[in-house]
Coordinates of C-alpha atoms in Angstrom, one line a residue:
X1 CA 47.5 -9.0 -14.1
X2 CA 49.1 -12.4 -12.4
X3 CA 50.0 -12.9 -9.0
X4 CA 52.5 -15.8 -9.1
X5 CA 53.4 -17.5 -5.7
X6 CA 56.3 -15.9 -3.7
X7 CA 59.2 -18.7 -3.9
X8 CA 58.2 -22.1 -2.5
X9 CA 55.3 -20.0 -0.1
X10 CA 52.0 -21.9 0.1
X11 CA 49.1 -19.8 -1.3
X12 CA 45.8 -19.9 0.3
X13 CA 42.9 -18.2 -1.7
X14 CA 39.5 -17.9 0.1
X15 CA 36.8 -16.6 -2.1
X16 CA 34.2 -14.5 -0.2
X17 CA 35.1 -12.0 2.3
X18 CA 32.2 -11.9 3.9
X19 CA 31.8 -13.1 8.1
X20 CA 33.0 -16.8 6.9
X21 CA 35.9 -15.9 4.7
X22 CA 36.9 -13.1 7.2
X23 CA 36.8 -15.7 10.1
X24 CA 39.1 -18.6 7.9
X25 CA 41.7 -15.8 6.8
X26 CA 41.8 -14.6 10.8
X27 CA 42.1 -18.0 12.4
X28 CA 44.3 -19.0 9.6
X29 CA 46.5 -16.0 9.7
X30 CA 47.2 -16.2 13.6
X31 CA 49.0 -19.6 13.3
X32 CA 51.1 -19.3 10.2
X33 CA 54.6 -17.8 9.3
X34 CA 53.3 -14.7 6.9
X35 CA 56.8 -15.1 5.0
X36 CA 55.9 -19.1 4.0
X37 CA 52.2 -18.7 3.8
X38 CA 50.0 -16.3 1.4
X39 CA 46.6 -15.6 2.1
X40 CA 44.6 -13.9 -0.1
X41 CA 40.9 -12.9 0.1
X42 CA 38.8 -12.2 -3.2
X43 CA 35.9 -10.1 -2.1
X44 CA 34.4 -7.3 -4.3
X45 CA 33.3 -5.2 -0.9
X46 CA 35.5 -2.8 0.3
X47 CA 36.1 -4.2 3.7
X48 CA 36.2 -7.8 4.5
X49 CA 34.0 -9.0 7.3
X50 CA 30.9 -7.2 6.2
X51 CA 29.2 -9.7 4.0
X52 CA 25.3 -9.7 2.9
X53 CA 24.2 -9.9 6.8
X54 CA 26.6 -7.2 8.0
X55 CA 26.8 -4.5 5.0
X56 CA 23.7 -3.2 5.9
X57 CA 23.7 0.0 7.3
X58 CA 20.4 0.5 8.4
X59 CA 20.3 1.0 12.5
X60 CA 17.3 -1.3 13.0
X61 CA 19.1 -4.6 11.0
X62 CA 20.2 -5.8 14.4
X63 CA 22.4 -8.6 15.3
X64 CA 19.6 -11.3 16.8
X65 CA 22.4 -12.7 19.5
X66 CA 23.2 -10.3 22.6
X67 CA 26.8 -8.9 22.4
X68 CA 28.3 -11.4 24.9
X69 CA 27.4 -14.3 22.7
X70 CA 29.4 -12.9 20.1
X71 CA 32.8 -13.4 19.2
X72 CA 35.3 -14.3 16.3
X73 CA 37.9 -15.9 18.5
X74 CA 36.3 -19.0 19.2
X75 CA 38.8 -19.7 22.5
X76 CA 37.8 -15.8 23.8
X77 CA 33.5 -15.5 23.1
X78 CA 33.5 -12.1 25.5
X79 CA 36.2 -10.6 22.8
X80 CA 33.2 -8.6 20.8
X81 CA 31.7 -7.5 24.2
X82 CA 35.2 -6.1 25.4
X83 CA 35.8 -4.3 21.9
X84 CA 32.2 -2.7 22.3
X85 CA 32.9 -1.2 26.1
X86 CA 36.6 -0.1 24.7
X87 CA 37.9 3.2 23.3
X88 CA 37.8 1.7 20.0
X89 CA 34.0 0.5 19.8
X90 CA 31.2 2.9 18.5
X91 CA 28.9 5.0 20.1
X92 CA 25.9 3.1 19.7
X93 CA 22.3 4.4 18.7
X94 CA 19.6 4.6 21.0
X95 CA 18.1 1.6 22.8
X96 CA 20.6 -1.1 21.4
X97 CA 20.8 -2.2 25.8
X98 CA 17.9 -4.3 27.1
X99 CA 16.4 -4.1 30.5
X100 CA 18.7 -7.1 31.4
X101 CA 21.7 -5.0 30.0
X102 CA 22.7 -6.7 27.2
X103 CA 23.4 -5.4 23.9
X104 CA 21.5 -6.1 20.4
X105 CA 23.6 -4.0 18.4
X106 CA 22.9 -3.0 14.9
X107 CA 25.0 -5.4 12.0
X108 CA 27.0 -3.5 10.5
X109 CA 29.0 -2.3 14.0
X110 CA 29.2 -6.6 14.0
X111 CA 31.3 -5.7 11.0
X112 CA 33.4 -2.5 11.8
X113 CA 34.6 -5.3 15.0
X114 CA 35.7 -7.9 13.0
X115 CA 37.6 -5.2 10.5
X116 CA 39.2 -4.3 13.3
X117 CA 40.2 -7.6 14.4
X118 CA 41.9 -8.3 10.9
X119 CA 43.6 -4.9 10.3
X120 CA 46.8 -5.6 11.6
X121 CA 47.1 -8.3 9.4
X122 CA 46.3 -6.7 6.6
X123 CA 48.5 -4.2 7.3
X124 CA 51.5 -6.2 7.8
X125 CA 50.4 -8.1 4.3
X126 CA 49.8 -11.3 6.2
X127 CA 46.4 -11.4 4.9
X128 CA 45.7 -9.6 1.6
X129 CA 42.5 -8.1 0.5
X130 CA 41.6 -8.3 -3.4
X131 CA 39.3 -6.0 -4.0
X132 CA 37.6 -7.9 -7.1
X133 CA 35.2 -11.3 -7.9
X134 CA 36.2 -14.0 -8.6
X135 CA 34.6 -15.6 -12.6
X136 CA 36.6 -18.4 -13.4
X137 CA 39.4 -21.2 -12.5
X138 CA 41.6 -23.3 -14.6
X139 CA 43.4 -26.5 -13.6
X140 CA 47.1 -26.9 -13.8
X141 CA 49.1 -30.1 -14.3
X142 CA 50.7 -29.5 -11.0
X143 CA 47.7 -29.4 -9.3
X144 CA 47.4 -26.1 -8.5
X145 CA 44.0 -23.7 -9.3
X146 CA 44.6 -20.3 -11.2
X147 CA 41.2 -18.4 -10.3
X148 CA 40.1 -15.3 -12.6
X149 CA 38.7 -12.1 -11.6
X150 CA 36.6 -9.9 -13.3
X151 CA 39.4 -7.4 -12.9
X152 CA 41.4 -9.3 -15.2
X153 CA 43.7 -11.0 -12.4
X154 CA 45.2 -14.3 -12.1
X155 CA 45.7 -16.1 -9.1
X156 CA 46.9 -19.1 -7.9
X157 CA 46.2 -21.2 -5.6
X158 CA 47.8 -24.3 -3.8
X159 CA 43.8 -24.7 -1.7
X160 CA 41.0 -22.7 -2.2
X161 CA 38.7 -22.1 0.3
X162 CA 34.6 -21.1 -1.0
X163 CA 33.1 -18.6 1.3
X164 CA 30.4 -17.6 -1.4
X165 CA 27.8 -17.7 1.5
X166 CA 24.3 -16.3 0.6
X167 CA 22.5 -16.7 -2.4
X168 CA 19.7 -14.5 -3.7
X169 CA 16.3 -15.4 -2.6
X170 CA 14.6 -17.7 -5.3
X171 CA 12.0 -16.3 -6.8
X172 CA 8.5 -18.2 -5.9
X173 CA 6.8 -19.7 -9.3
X174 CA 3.3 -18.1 -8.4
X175 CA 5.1 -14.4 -8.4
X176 CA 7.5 -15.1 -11.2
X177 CA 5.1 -13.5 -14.3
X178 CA 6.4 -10.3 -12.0
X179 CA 9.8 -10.7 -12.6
X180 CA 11.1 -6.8 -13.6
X181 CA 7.9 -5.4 -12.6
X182 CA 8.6 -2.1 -10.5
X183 CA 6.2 -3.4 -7.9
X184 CA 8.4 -6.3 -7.4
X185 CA 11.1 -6.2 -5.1
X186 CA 13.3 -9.2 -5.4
X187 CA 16.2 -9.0 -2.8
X188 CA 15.6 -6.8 0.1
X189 CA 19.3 -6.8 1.3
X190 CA 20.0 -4.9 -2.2
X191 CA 21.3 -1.4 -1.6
X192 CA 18.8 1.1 -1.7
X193 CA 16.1 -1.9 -2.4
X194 CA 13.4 -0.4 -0.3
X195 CA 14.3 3.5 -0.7
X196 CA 11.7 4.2 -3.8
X197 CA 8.6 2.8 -1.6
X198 CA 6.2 5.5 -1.1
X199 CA 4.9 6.0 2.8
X200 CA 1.6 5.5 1.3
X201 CA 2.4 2.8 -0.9
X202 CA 0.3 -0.9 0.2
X203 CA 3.7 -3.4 0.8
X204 CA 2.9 -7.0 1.4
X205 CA 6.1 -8.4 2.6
X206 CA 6.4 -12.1 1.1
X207 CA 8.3 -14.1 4.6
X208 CA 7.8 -13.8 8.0
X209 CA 11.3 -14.6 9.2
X210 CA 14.0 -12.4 10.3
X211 CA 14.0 -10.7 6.8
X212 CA 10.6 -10.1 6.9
X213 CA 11.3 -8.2 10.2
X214 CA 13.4 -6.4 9.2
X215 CA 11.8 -5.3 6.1
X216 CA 8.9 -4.5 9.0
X217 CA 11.2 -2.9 11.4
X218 CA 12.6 -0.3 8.2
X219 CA 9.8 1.0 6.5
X220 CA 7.8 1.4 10.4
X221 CA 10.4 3.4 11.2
X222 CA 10.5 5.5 8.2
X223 CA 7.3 6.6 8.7
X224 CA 5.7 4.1 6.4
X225 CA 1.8 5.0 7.0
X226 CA 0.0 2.3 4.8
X227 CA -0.6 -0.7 6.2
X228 CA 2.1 -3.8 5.9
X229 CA 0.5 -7.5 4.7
X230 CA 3.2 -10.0 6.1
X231 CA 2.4 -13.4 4.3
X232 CA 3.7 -16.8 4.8
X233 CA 2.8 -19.8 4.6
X234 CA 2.5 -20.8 7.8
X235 CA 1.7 -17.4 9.9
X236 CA 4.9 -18.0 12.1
X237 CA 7.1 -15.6 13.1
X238 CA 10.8 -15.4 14.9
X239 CA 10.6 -16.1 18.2
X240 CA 12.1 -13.6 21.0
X241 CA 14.7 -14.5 23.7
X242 CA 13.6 -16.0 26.8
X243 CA 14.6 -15.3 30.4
X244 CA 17.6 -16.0 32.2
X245 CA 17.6 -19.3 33.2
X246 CA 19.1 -22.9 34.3
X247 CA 20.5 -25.1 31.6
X248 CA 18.2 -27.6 30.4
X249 CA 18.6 -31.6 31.9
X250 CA 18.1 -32.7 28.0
X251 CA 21.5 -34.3 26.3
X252 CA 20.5 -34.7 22.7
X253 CA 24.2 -36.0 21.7
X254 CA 24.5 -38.9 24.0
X255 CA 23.2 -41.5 21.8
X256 CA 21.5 -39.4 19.3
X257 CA 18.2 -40.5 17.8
X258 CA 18.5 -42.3 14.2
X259 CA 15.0 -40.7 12.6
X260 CA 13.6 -37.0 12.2
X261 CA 10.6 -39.0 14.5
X262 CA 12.1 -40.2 17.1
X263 CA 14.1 -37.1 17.4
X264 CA 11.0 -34.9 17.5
X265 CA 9.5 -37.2 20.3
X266 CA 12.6 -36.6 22.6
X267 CA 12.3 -32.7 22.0
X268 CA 8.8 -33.2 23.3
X269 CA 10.2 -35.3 26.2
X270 CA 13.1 -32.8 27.6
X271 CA 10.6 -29.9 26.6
X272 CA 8.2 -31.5 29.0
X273 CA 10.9 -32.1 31.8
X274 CA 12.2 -28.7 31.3
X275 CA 8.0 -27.2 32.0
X276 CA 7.7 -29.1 34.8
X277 CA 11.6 -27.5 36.7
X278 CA 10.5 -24.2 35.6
X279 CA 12.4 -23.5 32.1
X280 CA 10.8 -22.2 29.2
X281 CA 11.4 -24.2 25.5
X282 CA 14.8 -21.9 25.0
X283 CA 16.3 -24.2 27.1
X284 CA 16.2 -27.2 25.5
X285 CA 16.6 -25.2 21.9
X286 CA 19.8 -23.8 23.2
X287 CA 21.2 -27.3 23.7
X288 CA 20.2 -28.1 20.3
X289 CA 22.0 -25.4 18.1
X290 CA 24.9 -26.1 20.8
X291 CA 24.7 -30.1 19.9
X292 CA 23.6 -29.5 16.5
X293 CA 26.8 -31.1 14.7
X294 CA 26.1 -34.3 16.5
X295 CA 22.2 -35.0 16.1
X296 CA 23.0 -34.3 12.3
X297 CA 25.7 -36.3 12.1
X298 CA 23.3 -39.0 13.5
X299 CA 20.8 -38.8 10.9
X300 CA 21.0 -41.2 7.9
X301 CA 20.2 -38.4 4.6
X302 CA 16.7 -39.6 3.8
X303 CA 16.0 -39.0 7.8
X304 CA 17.8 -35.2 7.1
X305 CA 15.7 -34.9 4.6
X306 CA 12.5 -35.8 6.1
X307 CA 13.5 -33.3 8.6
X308 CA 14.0 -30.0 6.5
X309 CA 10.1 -31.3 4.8
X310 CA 8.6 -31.6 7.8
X311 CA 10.2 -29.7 11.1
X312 CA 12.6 -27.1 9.4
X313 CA 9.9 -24.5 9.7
X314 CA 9.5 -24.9 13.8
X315 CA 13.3 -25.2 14.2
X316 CA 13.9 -21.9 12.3
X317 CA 11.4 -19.6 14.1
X318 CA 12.6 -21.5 17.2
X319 CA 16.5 -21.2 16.4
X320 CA 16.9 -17.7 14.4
X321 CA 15.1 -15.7 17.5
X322 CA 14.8 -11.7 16.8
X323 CA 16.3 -9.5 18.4
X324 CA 13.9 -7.5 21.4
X325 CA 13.9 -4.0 19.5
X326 CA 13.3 -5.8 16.3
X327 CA 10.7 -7.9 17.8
X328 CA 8.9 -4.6 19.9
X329 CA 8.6 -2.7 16.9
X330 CA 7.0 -5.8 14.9
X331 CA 4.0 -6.6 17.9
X332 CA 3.3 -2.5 17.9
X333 CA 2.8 -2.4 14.5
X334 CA 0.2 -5.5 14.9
X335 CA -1.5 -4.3 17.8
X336 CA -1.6 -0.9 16.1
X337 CA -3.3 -2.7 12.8
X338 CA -0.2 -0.9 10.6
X339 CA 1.2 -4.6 10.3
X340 CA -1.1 -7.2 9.6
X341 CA -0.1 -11.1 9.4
X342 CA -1.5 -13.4 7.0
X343 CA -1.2 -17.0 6.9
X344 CA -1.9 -18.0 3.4
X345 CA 0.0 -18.6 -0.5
X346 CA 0.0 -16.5 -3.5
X347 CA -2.2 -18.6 -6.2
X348 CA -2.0 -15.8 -8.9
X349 CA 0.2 -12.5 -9.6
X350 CA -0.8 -9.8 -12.2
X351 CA 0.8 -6.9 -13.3
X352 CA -1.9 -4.1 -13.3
X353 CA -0.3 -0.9 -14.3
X354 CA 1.5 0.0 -11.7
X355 CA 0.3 -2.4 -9.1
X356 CA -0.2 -5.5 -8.8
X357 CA -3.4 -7.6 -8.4
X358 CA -2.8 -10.9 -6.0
X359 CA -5.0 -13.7 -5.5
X360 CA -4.1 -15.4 -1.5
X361 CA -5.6 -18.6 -0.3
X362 CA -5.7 -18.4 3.2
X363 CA -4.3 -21.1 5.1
X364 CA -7.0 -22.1 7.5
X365 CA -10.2 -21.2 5.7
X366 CA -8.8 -22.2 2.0
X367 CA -10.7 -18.2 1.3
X368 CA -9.2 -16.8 -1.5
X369 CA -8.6 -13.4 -0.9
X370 CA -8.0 -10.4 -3.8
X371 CA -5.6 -7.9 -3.0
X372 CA -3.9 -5.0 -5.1
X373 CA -0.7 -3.6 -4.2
X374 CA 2.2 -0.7 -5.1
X375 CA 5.0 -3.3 -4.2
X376 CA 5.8 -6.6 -3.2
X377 CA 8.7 -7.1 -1.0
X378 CA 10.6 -10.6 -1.2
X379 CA 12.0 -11.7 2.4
X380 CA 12.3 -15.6 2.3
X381 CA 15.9 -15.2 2.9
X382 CA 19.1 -16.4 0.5
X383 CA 18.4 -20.0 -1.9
X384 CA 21.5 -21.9 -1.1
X385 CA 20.4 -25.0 -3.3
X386 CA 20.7 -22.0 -6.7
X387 CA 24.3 -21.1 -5.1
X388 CA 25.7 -22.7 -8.0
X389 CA 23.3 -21.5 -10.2
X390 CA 23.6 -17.5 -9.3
X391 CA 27.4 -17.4 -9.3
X392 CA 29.7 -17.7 -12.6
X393 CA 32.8 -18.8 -10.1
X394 CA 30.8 -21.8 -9.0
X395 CA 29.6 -22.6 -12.5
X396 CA 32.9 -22.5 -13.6
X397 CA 34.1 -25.3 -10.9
X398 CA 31.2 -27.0 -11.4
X399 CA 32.0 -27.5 -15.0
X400 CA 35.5 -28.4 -14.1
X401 CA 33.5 -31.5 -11.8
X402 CA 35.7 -29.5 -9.0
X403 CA 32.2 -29.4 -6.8
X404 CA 28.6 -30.5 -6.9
X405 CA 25.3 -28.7 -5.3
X406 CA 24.9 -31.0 -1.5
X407 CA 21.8 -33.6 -2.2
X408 CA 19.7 -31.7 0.4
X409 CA 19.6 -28.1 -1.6
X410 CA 21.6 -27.1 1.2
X411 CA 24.3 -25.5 -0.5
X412 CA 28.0 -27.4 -1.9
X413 CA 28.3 -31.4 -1.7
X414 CA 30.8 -31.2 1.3
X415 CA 33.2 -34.3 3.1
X416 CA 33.2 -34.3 6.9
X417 CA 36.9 -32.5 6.9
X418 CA 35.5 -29.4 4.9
X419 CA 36.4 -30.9 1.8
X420 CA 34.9 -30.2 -1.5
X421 CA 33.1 -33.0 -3.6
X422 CA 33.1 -34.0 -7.3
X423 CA 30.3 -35.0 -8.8
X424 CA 31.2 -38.2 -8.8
X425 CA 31.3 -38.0 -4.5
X426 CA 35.1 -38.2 -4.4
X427 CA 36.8 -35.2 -1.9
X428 CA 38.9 -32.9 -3.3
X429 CA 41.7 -31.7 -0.6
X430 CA 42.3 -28.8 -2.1
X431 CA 39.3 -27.0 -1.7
X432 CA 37.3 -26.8 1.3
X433 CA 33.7 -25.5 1.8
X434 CA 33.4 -22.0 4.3
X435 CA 30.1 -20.9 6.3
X436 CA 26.5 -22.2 5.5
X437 CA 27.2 -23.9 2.0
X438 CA 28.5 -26.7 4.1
X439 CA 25.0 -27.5 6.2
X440 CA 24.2 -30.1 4.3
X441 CA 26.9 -32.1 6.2
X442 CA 27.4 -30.0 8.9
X443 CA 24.0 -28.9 9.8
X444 CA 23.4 -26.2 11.9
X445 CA 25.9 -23.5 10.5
X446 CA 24.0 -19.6 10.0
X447 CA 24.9 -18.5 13.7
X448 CA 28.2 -16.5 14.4
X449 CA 29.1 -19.2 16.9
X450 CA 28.6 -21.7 14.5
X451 CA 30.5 -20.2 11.2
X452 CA 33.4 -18.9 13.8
X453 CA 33.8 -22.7 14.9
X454 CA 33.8 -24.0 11.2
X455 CA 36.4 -21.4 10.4
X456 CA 38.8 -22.2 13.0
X457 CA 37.6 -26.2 12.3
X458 CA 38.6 -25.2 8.3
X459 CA 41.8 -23.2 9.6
X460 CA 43.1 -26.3 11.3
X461 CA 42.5 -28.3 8.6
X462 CA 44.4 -26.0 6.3
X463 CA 47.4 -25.6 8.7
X464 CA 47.2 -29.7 8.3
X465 CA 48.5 -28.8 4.4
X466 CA 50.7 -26.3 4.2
X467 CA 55.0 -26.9 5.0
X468 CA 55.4 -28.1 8.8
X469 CA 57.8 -25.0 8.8
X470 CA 55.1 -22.4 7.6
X471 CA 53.2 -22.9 11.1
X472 CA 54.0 -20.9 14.0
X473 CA 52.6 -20.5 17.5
X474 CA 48.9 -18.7 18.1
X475 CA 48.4 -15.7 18.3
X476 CA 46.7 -14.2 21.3

C-alpha cells in the first residue's frame, strides 16, 4: 500500500503516537488548513496519546503531578482539571483526591483526556491515525522521505517528526547471564509483565525510582505476601510533594552558572535562603524544572556531562516526586517489613533452577550479601542512549546518516530548533526530534509540562515550513 500526497498538500509524518507525538499532531493540527496540510501519525497502539507511561491500566500507575498541573494546551494548564470535573471525565477509583483536594489520578485516564482532546480531528481527517510501525525510510531526489511500515505501507513525507520516546530498560551486565531466564523480568511496563509472579514468590525489584514504585505499589496491592527487596545503588527513593507554599527568591536563569560546581553551590545557596523564610527544598526544585532550558543551555557539554556523573541521581529523586498514594503504600510496606530497601549492586547472577542465586555488595558496609530469588523485576526505567539501537526505524535513518545517538546517551543528536543531526553534526530541517530524545540539548524534557511546551515549541517550527497559505488562525 502507498499513500501519495494529496495535490501540492504538505505531508507531515510524526512517528510515535505516544504523549509527544499526540501533543505535536494536536498543536500542529489547531493552526493549519486540514485541506493544505496532512498529518499523519504512525503508532502501532490503538489510540494515540497512550504511549509506554499512559497504556498502563493498572489503577495504582498514577500520574506523579496533581491534576491542575496538567494540561496539553500549553496556553490553558487547568484544561485536564476541567475535563476531569466535566460530564465527559471518568468516574475515578477510590482515593485518587488528597487531603489538600487535589487529584493523582491513575495514567491511563491521563490518556483517555488527551484522546479526547484529538478526536475531533481525527474525525474530520485533519489528523490521521496509522495504525502500524514504522521499519524503514528511503530518500528521494526531491528531498522528500518515503517511510515503511511493517504493514507494508508507504508514506511520504515532506518533515518527519521522531516521537519514538522510551526505550527498553538496558539490561545491567552483572544480571545479563539471566537474559530468558523465567525469573527474569526485563521490562515491567510489558503487558501482563508481572501477572505470573506468585504471592509467595521472593521479588527483588532492581531500581528504586518511580518504576520501582510502582512495581511496589502493584504486587502490595495484589496481595503479594512475600517480602519485596528494592535494590539500588544508592538506597534513594522518589521524593513526595511538599506543602503549599511561597515561591522560592532563587533565579537560576539570570546569569546562569557555567560548571555542574558552581551550579550545585548556588542550589545550596537559595536552598539555604529558602530554610531560613520557611520553604522546604521543593521550592527552589520547582524553579529549576521551570528554568531547566536555561541552566542547560548554560552548560558547556563536558560540564552537562559532569553533571549526569555526578548530581543526575539527587536531581531525579528530587525532580520525578511520587505521587502521595503511590508513595503511602511504599512507607507501609517498609514499616510493615513486606518491603525492604537495600542499598547495594549485584556482583554475581546464577540461574538455579528455577530461582536465582544473587550475590549484593552492600553499599555502606562493602558485605556481600547471598540471596536466592523466584524473580527479578527490572525498574531502572527506559535506556535512551540504545534508542537507536532497540528500534529498526532508527537504525534505518541512522544508516541513511539522517540522525546520530546525542553525545550524552541522552537519546537523538538534536540542533537547538528541534532539528535532527547527521553524523557528521550538520541539521537536517526536515526532521525534528519529539519528547525526551531531545534532552540532550534541551535538558529537562520527561514532565507533561515540559514535552507539551516542546510540542507546541516543534509545532511552531513546523508551521515555519509548510505553504504561508496552509496556516490558519488557532484554534481555541
Amino acid at each position: 500500500m502507498t499513500q501519495h500526497s494529496k495535490g501540492t498538500a504538505h505531508h507531515v509524518t510524526v512517528v510515535g503516537g505516544g504523549l509527544s507525538g499526540a501533543a505535536i499532531a494536536y498543536h500542529l493540527a489547531r493552526q493549519v488548513d486540514p485541506t493544505l496540510v496532512q498529518i499523519t501519525v504512525i503508532e502501532p497502539r490503538a489510540e494515540l496519546g497512550q504511549g509506554l507511561a499512559y497504556s498502563t491500566p493498572d489503577p495504582d500507575h498514577r500520574l506523579n503531578v496533581p491534576d491542575h498541573k496538567m494540561s496539553l494546551s500549553v496556553d490553558d494548564p487547568e484544561d485536564f482539571h476541567r475535563w476531569l470535573h466535566s460530564p465527559e471525565g471518568p468516574v475515578l477509583p477510590g482515593a485518587s483526591a488528597t487531603l489538600r483536594g487535589e487529584i493523582f489520578a491513575p495514567r491511563h485516564v491521563f490518556a483517555s483526556y488527551v484522546a479526547a482532546r484529538l478526536r475531533p480531528y481525527l474525525a474530520s481527517g485533519q489528523i490521521r491515525h496509522l495504525q502500524d510501525t514504522a521499519t524503514g525510510a528511503e530518500e528521494l531526489a526531491d528531498g522528500r522521505l518515503v517511510l515503511r511500515t511493517e504493514g507494508g505501507a508507504r508514506i511520504f513525507a515532506d518533515q518527519l517528526v521522531l516521537s519514538i520516546t522510551h526505550p527498553a530498560p538496558r539490561l545491567p551486565a552483572e544480571i545479563a547471564r539471566l537474559a530468558g531466564h523465567r525469573t527474569l523480568i526485563a521490562d515491567a511496563y510489558a503487558p501482563g509483565a508481572l501477572d505470573g509472579i506468585a504471592p509467595t514468590d521472593r521479588v527483588l525489584v532492581l531500581g528504586s525510582g518511580l518504576t520501582g514504585a510502582d512495581v511496589v505499589a502493584t504486587l502490595v496491592q495484589r496481595g503479594h505476601l512475600a517480602r519485596i527487596d528494592l535494590l539500588s545503588r544508592h538506597g534513594r527513593f522518589s521524593a513526595p510533594h511538599g506543602p503549599v507554599q511561597a515561591e522560592t527568591s532563587g533565579d537560576f536563569a539570570k546569569a546562569p552558572e557555567k560548571t555542574a560546581l558552581e551550579l550545585l553551590r548556588r542550589v545550596r545557596a537559595v536552598l539555604q535562603a529558602d530554610a531560613a523564610a520557611g520553604l522546604t527544598w521543593h521550592a527552589a526544585f520547582d524553579r529549576l524544572r521551570a528554568q531547566g532550558p536555561a541552566i542547560w543551555a548554560a552548560l558547556p557539554q563536558p560540564e552537562r556531562r559532569r553533571f549526569l556523573r555526578h548530581l543526575r541521581g539527587l536531581w531525579d529523586v528530587h525532580r520525578f516526586r511520587i505521587a502521595p498514594q503511590t508513595h503511602d503504600i511504599l512507607q507501609k510496606s517498609i514499616a510493615a517489613r513486606r518491603v525492604l530497601p537495600v542499598a547495594g549492586q549485584i556482583t554475581i547472577a546464577q540461574a538455579n533452577g528455577r530461582k536465582a542465586t544473587l550475590q549484593i555488595r552492600l553499599r555502606k558496609s562493602q558485605e556481600l550479601l547471598t540471596v536466592e530469588v523466584d524473580r527479578i523485576i527490572l525498574a531502572t526505567g527506559p535506556s535512551h542512549s540504545d534508542a537507536i539501537r532497540q528500534s529498526p526505524f532508527l537504525t534505518a535513518l541512522a544508516g541513511l546518516g539522517l540522525i546520530a545517538p546525542d553525545p550524552l546517551g541522552l537519546g537523538l543528536a538534536t540542533a537547538p530548533t528541534g532539528a535532527a543531526r547527521h553524523i557528521d553534526g550538520t541539521a537536517d530541517e526536515r526532521i525534528l526530534i519529539g519528547g525526551p530524545l531531545a534532552r540532550g540539548t534541551v535538558g529537562e524534557l520527561m514532565g507533561v509540562p515540559e514535552v507539551t511546551s516542546w510540542a507546541a515549541r516543534l509545532a511552531t517550527e513546523l508551521l515555519g515550513r509548510v505553504p504561508v497559505a496552509a496556516t490558519t488562525v488557532a484554534a481555541g
